[in-house]
Structure formats: C-alpha cells, structure tokens
PDB file of C-alpha atoms and ligand atoms in Angstrom:
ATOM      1  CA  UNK A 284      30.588   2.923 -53.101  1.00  0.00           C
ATOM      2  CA  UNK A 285      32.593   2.044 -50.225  1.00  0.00           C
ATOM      3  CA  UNK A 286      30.550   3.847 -47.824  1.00  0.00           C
ATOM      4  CA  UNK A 287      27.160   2.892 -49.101  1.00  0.00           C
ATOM      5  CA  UNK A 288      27.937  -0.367 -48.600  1.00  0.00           C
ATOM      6  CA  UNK A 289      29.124   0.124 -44.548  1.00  0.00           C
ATOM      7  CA  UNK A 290      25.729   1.860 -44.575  1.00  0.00           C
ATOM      8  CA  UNK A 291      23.556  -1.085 -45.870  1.00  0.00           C
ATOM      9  CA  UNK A 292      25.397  -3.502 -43.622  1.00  0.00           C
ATOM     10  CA  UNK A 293      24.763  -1.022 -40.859  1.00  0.00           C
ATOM     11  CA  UNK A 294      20.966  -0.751 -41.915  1.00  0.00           C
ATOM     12  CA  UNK A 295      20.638  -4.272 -42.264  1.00  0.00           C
ATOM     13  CA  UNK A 296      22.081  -4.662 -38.959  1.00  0.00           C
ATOM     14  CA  UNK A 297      19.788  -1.872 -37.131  1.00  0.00           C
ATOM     15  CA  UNK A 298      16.641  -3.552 -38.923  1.00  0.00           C
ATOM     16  CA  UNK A 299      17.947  -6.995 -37.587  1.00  0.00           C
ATOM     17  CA  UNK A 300      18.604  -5.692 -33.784  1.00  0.00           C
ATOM     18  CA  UNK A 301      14.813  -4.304 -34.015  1.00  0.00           C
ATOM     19  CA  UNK A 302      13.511  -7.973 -34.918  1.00  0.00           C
ATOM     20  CA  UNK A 303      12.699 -10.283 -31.944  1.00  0.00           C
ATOM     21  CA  UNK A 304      11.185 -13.161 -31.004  1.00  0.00           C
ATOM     22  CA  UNK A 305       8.344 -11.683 -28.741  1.00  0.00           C
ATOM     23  CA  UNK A 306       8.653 -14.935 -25.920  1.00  0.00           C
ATOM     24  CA  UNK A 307      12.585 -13.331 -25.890  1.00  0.00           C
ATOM     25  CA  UNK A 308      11.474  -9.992 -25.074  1.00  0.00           C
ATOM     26  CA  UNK A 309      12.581  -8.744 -21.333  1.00  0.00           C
ATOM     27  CA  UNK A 310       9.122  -7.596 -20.297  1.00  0.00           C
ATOM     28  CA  UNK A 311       6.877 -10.400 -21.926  1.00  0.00           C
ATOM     29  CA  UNK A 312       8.717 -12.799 -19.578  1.00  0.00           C
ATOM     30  CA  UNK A 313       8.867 -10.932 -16.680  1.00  0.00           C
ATOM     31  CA  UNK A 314       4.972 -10.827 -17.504  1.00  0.00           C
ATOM     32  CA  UNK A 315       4.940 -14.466 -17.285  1.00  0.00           C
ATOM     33  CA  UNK A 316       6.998 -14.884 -14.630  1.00  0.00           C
ATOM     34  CA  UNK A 317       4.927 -12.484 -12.391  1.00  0.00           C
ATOM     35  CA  UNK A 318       1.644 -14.346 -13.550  1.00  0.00           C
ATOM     36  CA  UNK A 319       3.012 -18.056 -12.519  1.00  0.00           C
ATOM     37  CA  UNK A 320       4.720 -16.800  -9.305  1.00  0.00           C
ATOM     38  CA  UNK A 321       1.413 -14.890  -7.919  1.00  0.00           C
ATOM     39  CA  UNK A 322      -0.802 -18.286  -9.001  1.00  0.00           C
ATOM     40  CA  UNK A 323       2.227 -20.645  -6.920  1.00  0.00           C
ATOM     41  CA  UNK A 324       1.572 -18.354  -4.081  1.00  0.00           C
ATOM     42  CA  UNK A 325      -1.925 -18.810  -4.094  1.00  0.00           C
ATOM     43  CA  UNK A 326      -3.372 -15.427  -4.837  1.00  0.00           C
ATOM     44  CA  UNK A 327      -5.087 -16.026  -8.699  1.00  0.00           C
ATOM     45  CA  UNK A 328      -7.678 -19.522  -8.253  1.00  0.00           C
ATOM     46  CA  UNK A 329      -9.116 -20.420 -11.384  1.00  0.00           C
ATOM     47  CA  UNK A 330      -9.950 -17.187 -13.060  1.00  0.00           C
ATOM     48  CA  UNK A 331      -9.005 -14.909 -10.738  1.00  0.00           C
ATOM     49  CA  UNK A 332      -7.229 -11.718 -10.625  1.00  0.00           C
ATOM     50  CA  UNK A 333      -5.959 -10.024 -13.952  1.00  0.00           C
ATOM     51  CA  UNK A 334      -2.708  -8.022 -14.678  1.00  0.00           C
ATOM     52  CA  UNK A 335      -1.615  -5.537 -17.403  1.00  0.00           C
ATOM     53  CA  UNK A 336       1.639  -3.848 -18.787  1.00  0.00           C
ATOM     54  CA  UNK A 337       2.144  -0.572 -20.618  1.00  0.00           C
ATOM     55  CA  UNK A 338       4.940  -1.067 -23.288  1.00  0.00           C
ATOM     56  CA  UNK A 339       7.853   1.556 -23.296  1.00  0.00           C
ATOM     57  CA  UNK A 340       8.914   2.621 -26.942  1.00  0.00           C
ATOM     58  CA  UNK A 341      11.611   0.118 -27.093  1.00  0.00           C
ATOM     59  CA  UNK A 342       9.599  -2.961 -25.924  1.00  0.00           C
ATOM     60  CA  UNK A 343       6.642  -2.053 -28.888  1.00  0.00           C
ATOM     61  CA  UNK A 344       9.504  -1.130 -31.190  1.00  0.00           C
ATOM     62  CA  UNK A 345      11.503  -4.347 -30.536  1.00  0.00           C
ATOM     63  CA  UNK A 346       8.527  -6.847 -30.598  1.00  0.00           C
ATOM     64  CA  UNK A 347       5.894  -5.031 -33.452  1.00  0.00           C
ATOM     65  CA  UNK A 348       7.150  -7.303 -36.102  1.00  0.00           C
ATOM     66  CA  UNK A 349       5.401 -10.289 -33.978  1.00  0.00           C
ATOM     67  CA  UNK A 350       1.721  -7.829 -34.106  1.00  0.00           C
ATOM     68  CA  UNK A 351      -1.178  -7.974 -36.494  1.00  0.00           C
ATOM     69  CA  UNK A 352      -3.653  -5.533 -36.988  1.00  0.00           C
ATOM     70  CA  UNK A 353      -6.551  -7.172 -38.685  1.00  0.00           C
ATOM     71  CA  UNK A 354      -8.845  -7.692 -35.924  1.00  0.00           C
ATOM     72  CA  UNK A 355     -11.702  -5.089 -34.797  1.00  0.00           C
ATOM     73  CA  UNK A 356     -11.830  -2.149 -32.583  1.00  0.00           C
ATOM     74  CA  UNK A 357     -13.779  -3.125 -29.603  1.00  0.00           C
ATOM     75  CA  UNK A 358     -15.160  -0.377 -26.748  1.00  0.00           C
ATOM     76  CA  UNK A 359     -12.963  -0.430 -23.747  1.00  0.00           C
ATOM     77  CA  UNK A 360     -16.091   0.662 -21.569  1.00  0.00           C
ATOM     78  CA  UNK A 361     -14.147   3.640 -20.696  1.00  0.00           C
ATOM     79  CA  UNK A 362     -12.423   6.823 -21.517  1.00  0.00           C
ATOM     80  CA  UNK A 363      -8.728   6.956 -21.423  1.00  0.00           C
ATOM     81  CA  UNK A 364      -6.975   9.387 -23.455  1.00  0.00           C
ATOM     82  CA  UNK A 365      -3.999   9.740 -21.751  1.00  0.00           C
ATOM     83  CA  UNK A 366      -3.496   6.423 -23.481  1.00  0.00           C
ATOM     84  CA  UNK A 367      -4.303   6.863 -26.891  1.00  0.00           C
ATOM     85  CA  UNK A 368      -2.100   4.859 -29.026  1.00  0.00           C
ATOM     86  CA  UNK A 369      -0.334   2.653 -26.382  1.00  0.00           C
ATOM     87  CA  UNK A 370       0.150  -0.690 -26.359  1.00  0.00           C
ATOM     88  CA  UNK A 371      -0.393  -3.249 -23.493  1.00  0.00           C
ATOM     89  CA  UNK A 372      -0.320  -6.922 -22.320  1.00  0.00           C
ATOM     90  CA  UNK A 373      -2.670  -8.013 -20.601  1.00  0.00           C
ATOM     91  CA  UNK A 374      -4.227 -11.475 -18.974  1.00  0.00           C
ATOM     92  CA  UNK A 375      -7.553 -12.413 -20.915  1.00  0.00           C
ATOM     93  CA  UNK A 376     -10.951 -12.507 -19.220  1.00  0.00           C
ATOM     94  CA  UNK A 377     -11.655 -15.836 -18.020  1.00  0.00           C
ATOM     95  CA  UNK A 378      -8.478 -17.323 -18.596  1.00  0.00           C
ATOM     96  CA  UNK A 379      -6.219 -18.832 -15.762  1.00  0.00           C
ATOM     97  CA  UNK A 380      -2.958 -16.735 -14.309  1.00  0.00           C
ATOM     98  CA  UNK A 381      -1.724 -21.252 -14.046  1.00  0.00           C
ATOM     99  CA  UNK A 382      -1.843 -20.989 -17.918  1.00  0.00           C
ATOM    100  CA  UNK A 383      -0.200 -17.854 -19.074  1.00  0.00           C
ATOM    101  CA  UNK A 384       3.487 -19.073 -18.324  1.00  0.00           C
ATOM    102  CA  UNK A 385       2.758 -22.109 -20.643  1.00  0.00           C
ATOM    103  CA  UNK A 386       0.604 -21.172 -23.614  1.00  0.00           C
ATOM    104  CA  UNK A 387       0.778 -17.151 -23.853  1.00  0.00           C
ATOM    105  CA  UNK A 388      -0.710 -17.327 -27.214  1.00  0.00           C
ATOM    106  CA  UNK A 389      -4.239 -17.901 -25.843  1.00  0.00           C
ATOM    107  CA  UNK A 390      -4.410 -16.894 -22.514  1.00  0.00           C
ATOM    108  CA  UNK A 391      -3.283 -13.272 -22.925  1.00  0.00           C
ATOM    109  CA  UNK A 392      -3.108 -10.534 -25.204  1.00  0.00           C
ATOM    110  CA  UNK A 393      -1.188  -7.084 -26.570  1.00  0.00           C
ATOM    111  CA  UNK A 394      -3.623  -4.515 -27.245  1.00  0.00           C
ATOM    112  CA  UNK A 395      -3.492  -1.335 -28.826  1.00  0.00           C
ATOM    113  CA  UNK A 396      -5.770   1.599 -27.324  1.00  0.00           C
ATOM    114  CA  UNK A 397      -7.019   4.046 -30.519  1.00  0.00           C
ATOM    115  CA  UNK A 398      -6.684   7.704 -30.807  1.00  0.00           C
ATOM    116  CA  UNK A 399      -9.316   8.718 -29.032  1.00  0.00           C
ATOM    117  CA  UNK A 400      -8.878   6.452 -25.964  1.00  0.00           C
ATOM    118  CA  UNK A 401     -12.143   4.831 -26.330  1.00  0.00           C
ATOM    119  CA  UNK A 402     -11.306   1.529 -28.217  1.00  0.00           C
ATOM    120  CA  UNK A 403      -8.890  -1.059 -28.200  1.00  0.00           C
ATOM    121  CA  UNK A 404      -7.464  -3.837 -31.119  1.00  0.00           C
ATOM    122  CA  UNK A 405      -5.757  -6.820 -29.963  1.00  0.00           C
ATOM    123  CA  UNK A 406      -2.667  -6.895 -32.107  1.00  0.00           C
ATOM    124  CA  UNK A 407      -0.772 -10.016 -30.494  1.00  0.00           C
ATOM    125  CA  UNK A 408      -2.432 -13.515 -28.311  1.00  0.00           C
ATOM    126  CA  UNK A 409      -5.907 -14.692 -27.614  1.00  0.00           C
ATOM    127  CA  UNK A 410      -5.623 -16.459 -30.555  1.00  0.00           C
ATOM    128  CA  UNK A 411      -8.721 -19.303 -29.835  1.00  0.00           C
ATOM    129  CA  UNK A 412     -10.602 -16.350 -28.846  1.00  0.00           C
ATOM    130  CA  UNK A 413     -11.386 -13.961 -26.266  1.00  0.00           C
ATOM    131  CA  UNK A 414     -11.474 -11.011 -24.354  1.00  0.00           C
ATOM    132  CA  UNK A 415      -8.892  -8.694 -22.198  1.00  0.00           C
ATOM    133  CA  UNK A 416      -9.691  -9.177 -18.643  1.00  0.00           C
ATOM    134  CA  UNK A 417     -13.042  -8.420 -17.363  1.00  0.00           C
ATOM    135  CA  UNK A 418     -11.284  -5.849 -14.917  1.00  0.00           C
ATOM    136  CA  UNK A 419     -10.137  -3.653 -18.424  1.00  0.00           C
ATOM    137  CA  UNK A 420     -11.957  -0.566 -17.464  1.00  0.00           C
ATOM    138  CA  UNK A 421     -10.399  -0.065 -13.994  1.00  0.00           C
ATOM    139  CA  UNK A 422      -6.387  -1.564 -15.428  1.00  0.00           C
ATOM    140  CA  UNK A 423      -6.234   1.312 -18.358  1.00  0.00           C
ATOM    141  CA  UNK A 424      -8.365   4.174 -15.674  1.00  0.00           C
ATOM    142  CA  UNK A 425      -5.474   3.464 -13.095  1.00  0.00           C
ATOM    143  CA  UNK A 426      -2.893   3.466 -15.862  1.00  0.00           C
ATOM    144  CA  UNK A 427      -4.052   6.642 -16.879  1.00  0.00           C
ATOM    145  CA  UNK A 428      -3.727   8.136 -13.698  1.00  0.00           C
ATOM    146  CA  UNK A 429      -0.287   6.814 -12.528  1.00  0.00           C
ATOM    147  CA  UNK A 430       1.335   7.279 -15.963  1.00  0.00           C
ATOM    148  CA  UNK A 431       0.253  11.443 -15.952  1.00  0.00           C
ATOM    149  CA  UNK A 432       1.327  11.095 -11.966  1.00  0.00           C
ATOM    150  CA  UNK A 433       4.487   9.894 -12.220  1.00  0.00           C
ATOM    151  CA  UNK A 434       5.834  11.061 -15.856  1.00  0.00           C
ATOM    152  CA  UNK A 435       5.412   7.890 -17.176  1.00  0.00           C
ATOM    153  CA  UNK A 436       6.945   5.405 -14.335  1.00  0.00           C
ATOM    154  CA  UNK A 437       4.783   3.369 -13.718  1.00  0.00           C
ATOM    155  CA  UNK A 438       3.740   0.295 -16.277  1.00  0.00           C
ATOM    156  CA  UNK A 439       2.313  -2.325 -14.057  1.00  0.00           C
ATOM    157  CA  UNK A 440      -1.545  -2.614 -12.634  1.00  0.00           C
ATOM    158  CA  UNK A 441      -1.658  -5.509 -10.686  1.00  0.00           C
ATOM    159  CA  UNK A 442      -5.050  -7.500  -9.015  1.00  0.00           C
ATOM    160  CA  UNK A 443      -4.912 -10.799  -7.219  1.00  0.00           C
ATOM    161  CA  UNK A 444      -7.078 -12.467  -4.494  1.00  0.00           C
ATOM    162  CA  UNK A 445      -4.721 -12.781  -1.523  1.00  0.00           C
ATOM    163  CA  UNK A 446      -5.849 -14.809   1.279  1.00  0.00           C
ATOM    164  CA  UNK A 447      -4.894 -13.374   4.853  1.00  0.00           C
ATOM    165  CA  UNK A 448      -5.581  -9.789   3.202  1.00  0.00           C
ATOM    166  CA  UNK A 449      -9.170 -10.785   2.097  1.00  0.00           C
ATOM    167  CA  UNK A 450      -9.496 -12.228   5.194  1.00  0.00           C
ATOM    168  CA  UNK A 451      -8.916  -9.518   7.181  1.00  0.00           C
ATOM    169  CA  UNK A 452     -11.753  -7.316   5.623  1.00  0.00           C
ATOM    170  CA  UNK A 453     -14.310  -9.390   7.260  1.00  0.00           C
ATOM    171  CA  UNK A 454     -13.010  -8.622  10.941  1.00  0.00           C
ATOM    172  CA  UNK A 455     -11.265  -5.073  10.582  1.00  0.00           C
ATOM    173  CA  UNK A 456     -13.417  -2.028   9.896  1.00  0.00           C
ATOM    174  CA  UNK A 457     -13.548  -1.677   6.813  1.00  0.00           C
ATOM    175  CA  UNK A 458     -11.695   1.683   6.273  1.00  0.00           C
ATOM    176  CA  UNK A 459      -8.445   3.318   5.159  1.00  0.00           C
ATOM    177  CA  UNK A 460      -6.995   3.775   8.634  1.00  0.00           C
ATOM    178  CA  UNK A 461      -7.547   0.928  10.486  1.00  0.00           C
ATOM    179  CA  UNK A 462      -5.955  -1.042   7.751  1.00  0.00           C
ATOM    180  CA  UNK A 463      -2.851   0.477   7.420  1.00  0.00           C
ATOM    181  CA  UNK A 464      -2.203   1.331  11.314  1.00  0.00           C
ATOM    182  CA  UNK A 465      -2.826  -2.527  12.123  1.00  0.00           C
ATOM    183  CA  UNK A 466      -0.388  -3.488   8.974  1.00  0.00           C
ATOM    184  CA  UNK A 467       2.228  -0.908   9.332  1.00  0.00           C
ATOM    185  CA  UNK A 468       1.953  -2.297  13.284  1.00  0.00           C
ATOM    186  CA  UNK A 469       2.421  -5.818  12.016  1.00  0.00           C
ATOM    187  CA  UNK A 470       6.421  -5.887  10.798  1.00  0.00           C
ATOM    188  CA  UNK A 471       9.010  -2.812  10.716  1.00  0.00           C
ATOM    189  CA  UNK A 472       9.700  -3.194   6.760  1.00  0.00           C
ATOM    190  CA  UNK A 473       5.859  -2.245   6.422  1.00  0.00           C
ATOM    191  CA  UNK A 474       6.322   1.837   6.830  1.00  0.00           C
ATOM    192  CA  UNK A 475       9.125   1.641   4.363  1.00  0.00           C
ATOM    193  CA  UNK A 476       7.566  -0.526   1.569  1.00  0.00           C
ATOM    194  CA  UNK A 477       4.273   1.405   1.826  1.00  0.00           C
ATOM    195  CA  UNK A 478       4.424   5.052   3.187  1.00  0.00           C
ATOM    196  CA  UNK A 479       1.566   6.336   1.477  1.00  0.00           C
ATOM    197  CA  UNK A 480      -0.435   3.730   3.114  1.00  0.00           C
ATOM    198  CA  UNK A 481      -3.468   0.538   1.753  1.00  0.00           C
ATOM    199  CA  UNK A 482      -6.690   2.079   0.487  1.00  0.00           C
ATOM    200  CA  UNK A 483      -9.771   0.206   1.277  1.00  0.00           C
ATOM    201  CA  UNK A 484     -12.852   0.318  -0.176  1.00  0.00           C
ATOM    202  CA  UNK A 485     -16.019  -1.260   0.817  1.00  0.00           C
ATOM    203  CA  UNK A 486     -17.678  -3.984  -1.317  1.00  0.00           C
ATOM    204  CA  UNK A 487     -18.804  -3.154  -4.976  1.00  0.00           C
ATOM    205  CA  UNK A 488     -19.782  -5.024  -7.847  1.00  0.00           C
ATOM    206  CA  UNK A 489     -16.252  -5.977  -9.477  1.00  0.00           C
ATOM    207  CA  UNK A 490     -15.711  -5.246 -13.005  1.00  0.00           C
ATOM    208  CA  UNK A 491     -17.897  -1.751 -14.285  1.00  0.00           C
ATOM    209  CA  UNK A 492     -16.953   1.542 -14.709  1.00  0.00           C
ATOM    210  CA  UNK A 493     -18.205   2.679 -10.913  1.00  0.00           C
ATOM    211  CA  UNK A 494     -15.374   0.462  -8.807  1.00  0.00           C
ATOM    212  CA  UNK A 495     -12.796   1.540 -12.129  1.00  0.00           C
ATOM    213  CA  UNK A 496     -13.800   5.244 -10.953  1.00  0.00           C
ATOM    214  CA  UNK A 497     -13.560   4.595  -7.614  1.00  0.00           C
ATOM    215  CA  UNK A 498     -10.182   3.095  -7.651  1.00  0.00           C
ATOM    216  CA  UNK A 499      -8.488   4.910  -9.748  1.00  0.00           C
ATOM    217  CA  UNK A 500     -10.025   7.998  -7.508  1.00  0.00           C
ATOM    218  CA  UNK A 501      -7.682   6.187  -4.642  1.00  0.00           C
ATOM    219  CA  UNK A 502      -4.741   5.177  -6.393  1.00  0.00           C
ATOM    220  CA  UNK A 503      -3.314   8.936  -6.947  1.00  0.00           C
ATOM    221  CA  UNK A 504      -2.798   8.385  -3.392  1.00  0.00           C
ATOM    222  CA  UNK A 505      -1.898   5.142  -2.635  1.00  0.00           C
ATOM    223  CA  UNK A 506      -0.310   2.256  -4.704  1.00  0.00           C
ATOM    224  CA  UNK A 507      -2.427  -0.407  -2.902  1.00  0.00           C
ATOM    225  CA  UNK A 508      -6.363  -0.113  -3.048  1.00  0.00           C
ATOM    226  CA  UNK A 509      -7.780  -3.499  -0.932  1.00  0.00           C
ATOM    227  CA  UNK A 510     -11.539  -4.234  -2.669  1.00  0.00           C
ATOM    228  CA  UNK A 511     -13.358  -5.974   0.674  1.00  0.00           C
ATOM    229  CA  UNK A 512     -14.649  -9.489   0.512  1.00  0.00           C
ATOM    230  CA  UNK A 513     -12.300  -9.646  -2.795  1.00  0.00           C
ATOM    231  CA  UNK A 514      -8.617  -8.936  -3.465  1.00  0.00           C
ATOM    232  CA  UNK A 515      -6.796  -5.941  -3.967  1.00  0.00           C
ATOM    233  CA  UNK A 516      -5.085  -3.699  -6.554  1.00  0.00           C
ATOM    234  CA  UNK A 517      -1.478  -2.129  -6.851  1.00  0.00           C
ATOM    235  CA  UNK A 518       0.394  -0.270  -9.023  1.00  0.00           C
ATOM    236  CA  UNK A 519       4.097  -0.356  -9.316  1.00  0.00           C
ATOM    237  CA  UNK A 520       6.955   1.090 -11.935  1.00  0.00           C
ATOM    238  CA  UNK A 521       7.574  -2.395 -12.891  1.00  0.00           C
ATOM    239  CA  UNK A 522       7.030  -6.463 -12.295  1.00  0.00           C
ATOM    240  CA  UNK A 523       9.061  -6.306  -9.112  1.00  0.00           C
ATOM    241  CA  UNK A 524       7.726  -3.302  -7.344  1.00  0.00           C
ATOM    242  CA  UNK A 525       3.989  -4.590  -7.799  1.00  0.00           C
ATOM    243  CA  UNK A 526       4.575  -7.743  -6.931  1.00  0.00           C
ATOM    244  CA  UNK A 527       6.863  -6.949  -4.007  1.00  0.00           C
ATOM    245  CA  UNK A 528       3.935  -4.333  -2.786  1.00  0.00           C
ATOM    246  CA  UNK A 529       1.494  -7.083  -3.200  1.00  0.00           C
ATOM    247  CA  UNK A 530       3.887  -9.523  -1.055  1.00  0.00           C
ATOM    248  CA  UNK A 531       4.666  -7.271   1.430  1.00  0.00           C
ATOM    249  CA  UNK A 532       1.100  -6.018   1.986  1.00  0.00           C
ATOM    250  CA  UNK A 533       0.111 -10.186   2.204  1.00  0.00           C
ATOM    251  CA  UNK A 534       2.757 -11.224   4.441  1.00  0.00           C
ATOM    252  CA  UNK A 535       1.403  -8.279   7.056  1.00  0.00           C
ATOM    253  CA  UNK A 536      -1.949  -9.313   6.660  1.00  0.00           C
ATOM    254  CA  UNK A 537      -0.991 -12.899   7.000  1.00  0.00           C
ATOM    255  CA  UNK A 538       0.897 -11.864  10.601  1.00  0.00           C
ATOM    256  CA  UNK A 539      -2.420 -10.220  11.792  1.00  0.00           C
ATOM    257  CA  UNK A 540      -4.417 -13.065  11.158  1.00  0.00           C
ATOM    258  CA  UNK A 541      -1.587 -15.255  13.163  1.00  0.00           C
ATOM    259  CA  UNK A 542      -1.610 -12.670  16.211  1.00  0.00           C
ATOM    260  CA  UNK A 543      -5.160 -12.660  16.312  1.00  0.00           C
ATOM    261  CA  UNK A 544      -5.455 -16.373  16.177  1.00  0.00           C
ATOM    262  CA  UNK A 545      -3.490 -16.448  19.312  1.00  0.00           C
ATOM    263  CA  UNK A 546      -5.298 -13.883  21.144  1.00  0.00           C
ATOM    264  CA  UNK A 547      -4.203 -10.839  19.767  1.00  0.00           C
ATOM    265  CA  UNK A 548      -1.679  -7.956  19.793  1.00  0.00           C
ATOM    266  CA  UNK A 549      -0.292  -7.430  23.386  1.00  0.00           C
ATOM    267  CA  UNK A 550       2.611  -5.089  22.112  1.00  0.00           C
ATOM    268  CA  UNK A 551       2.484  -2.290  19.496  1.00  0.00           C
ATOM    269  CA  UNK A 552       4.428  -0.036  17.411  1.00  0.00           C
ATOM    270  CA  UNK A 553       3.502   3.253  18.552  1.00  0.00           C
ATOM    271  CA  UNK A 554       2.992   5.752  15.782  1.00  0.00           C
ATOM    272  CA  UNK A 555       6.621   7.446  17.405  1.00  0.00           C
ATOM    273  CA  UNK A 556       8.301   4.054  16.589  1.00  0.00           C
ATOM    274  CA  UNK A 557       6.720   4.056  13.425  1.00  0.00           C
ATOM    275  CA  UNK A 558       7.608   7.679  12.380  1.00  0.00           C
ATOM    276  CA  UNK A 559      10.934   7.258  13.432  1.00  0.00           C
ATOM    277  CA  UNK A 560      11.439   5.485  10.144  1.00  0.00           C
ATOM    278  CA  UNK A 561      10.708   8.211   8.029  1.00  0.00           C
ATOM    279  CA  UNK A 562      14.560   9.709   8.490  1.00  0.00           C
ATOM    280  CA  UNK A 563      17.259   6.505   8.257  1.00  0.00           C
ATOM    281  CA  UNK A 564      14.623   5.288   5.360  1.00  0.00           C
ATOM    282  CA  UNK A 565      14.441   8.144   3.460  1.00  0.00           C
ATOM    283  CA  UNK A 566      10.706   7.861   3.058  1.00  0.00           C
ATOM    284  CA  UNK A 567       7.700  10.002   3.873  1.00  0.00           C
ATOM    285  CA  UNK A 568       5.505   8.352   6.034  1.00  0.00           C
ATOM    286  CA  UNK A 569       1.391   9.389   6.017  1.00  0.00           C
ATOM    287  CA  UNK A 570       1.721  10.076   9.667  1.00  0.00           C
ATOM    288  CA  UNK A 571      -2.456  11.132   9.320  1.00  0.00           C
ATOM    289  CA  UNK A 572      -3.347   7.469   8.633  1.00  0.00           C
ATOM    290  CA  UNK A 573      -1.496   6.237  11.648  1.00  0.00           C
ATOM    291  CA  UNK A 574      -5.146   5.798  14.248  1.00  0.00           C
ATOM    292  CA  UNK A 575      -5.520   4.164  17.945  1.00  0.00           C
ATOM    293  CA  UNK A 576      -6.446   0.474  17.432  1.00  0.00           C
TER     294      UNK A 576
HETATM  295  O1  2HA B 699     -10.539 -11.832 -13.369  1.00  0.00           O
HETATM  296  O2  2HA B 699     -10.574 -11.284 -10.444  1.00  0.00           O
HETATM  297  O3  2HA B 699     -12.148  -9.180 -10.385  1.00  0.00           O
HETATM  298  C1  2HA B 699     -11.447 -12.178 -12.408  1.00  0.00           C
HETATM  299  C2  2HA B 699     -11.408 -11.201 -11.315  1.00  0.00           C
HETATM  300  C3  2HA B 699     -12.383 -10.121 -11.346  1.00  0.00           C
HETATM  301 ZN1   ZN B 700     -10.862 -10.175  -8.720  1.00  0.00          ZN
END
C-alpha cells in the first residue's frame, strides 16, 4: 500500500515535470530571441528571411501537451525522409521576423513531417492562418543533410538578408573562392569561425525545389551558402552557432565594403598567415579555397 502510493506521487510527479508551458520551453525562446535579434540588426525587412528548428526528444516530449493534431497534411514540395516524424518550428511565410518575439501564436508554427517525408501537419501556431515559410523545401532538404552528416547535431537552418554580404555579390566574382579568400583576409577570427569556408551560388529563383537542391548540394560542405543579389543560408548545432556564423560572416563582409570604400586592401593576410591558424586553433582550414585576389 505504502509503496503504491510513493509510486503514484512519483508518477504524478514525472507526468507533471513533462507538462510545460510551451513560451517556457528553452528552445522556443531561444527561437524568439534569435528571430528579434537578427530583425534589430537589420538582416530580416518586412518578410524577409525565414528560420527553422528540429526538436530533440526532450523539447517535443516536454512541450506536446501544448500540440493539436486536427489540421491537414499539406505537401512539403519535397522529399525528406530522413525526417519522417520530426517535429519543427518554424517562421511562417509572409510573416515578419519584428513579430515573432511578440505574438508567436500567429507568426510561426511547429510542424510535424509524416512517415514518408513528403507531408507536413502544423500541430502548434499560425493560428489566423498560414503557411511555413516559403523557403520550406530548401530548410527540411538542408536539415536532412546536416542531421545524417553530423549524427544528429545540428537543429538550426538559418536565412537572413544581410546587407554588406549582399552587397558584396554585386562587385566580387561571384564564386566560392573569391569569397572566402577576401573574407578570411578581412579579420583573423574569420579562419577559425569558418574553416570550411562561404559557398556562393549565383542568382536563382528563391523558393523551389532547384535552389533547395542546389543548396543543400553545398551545405555538406560548408555551413554558409551566400544566394547572390539575396541573402544567405547557414546551418549551425544550435541558436548561437548560426547566428554567430551569420554575424561573423556579416561583420567580414561589412569590413570589405569599408576597405574598399577607402580605396581598397593595401595589406593582406597571406594564405601562410592564414594557415598558420589551423594549429593554436585547433581547426582545419580549406587551404584549396584560399586564391590570389
Ligand atoms: O521569406 O526571404 O527567400 C522571404 C524570403 C525568401
Ligand atoms: Zn530570402
């Protein structure tokens, strides 16, 4: 008698622990956070940019009591499944990264991919209505990829519209290279936030399955893919590593556009100067992408 009792109480208080608040939850504010800080810093006008979240076990576990799952499949537009049954929050299409931080409820969504990786339910947000994020296709295609690369790491697909880096891909050629020699050449920390390097890719029609394919091609290799005349995508293990990528990446771009305002480099890192970070760092370098600018 005794012990069923300490066992109810204990079940009672397991089945309590489980039940939260979702706006409590660790990663829906992070989420939120993220959102607000990238719109302060400029990088998400109006509409722009889009960002999603793959929930570990204990984030769906702790939250599900918030979900509902009376709405409709829905086609993602792709085929992911490497990510059948797995939840995510994302921004909604055509809402505004300004909002998210102060009415969740209808300017993002959790979504549930199906077992076949084709559809997706929203079970949590949009609730006047809506869509995930135009950009769905190419989010849950990189997901796929980074998740299988890096046994699950990674949770965060990132895209914003940074200035100084969109800038930059109407002056510099427009290719893999060039980019990351003249960023990595633009502040020390650069080689050591981003060894593997910024992907670029020329200009595409945003939103289909073609730029999803294309980017998700590049982001095995790198965690930074720049879109020209657009924005860019990362990929991080969580909120900070994205974002920091997505700072770091920015504030380069943003010294280039200074040196060049005032007449250009005169000094470089050679690509010895830049290798020579690879030891005391601890990181491997791409020393192929390093080129003569
Ligand atoms: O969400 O940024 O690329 C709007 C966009 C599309
Ligand atoms: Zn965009």
């Amino acid at each position: 008698m005794r012990r069923d009792f300490v066992l109810f109480v204990f079940g009672f208080y397991e089945a309590e622990k489980i039940k939260m608040d979702i706006h409590e939850a660790k990663f829906f504010k992070e989420f939120l956070n993220m959102t607000f800080l990238s719109y302060s810093n400029g990088w998400n006008e109006r509409n722009g940019g889009n960002m999603s979240y793959r929930l570990s076990d204990k984030d769906s576990e702790e939250v599900i009591e918030n979900f509902s799952f009376d709405r409709d499949w829905a086609e993602i537009g792709a085929s992911v499944p490497g990510l059948k049954n797995e939840y995510f929050m994302v921004t909604g299409s055509g809402k505004y990264f300004r909002n998210t931080k102060s009415d969740p409820e209808n300017n993002v969504a959790i979504i549930k991919i199906d077992d076949t990786g084709t559809k997706y339910k929203i079970v949590w947000g949009l609730e006047s209505g809506g869509r995930p994020t135009s950009e769905l296709p190419t989010h849950l295609m990189n997901h796929e990829v980074k998740k299988k690369q890096t046994d699950g790491r990674y949770r965060v697909i990132y895209h914003a519209h940074p200035v100084n880096l969109i800038a930059l891909t109407y002056v510099l050629k427009q290719d893999t290279k060039v980019f990351t020699t003249e960023l990595w050449d633009s502040m020390t920390e650069c080689p050591i936030v981003f060894p593997k390097g910024v992907a670029v890719i020329p200009w595409m029609v945003p939103g289909g399955r073609e730029i999803a394919v294309r980017t998700s091609e590049l982001i095995k290799d790198y965690d930074i893919v720049v879109w020209c005349f657009h924005g860019a995508f990362v990929s991080g293990e969580d909120f900070d590593s994205a974002f920091g990528l997505m700072e770091t990446v920015e504030k380069a771009a943003e010294i280039v556009v200074k040196v060049r305002s005032m007449g250009g480099k005169k000094y470089h890192l050679s690509k010895d100067d830049i290798m020579s970070l690879a030891k005391p760092y601890n990181v491997d370098i791409n020393g192929d992408l390093v080129t003569d600018i």
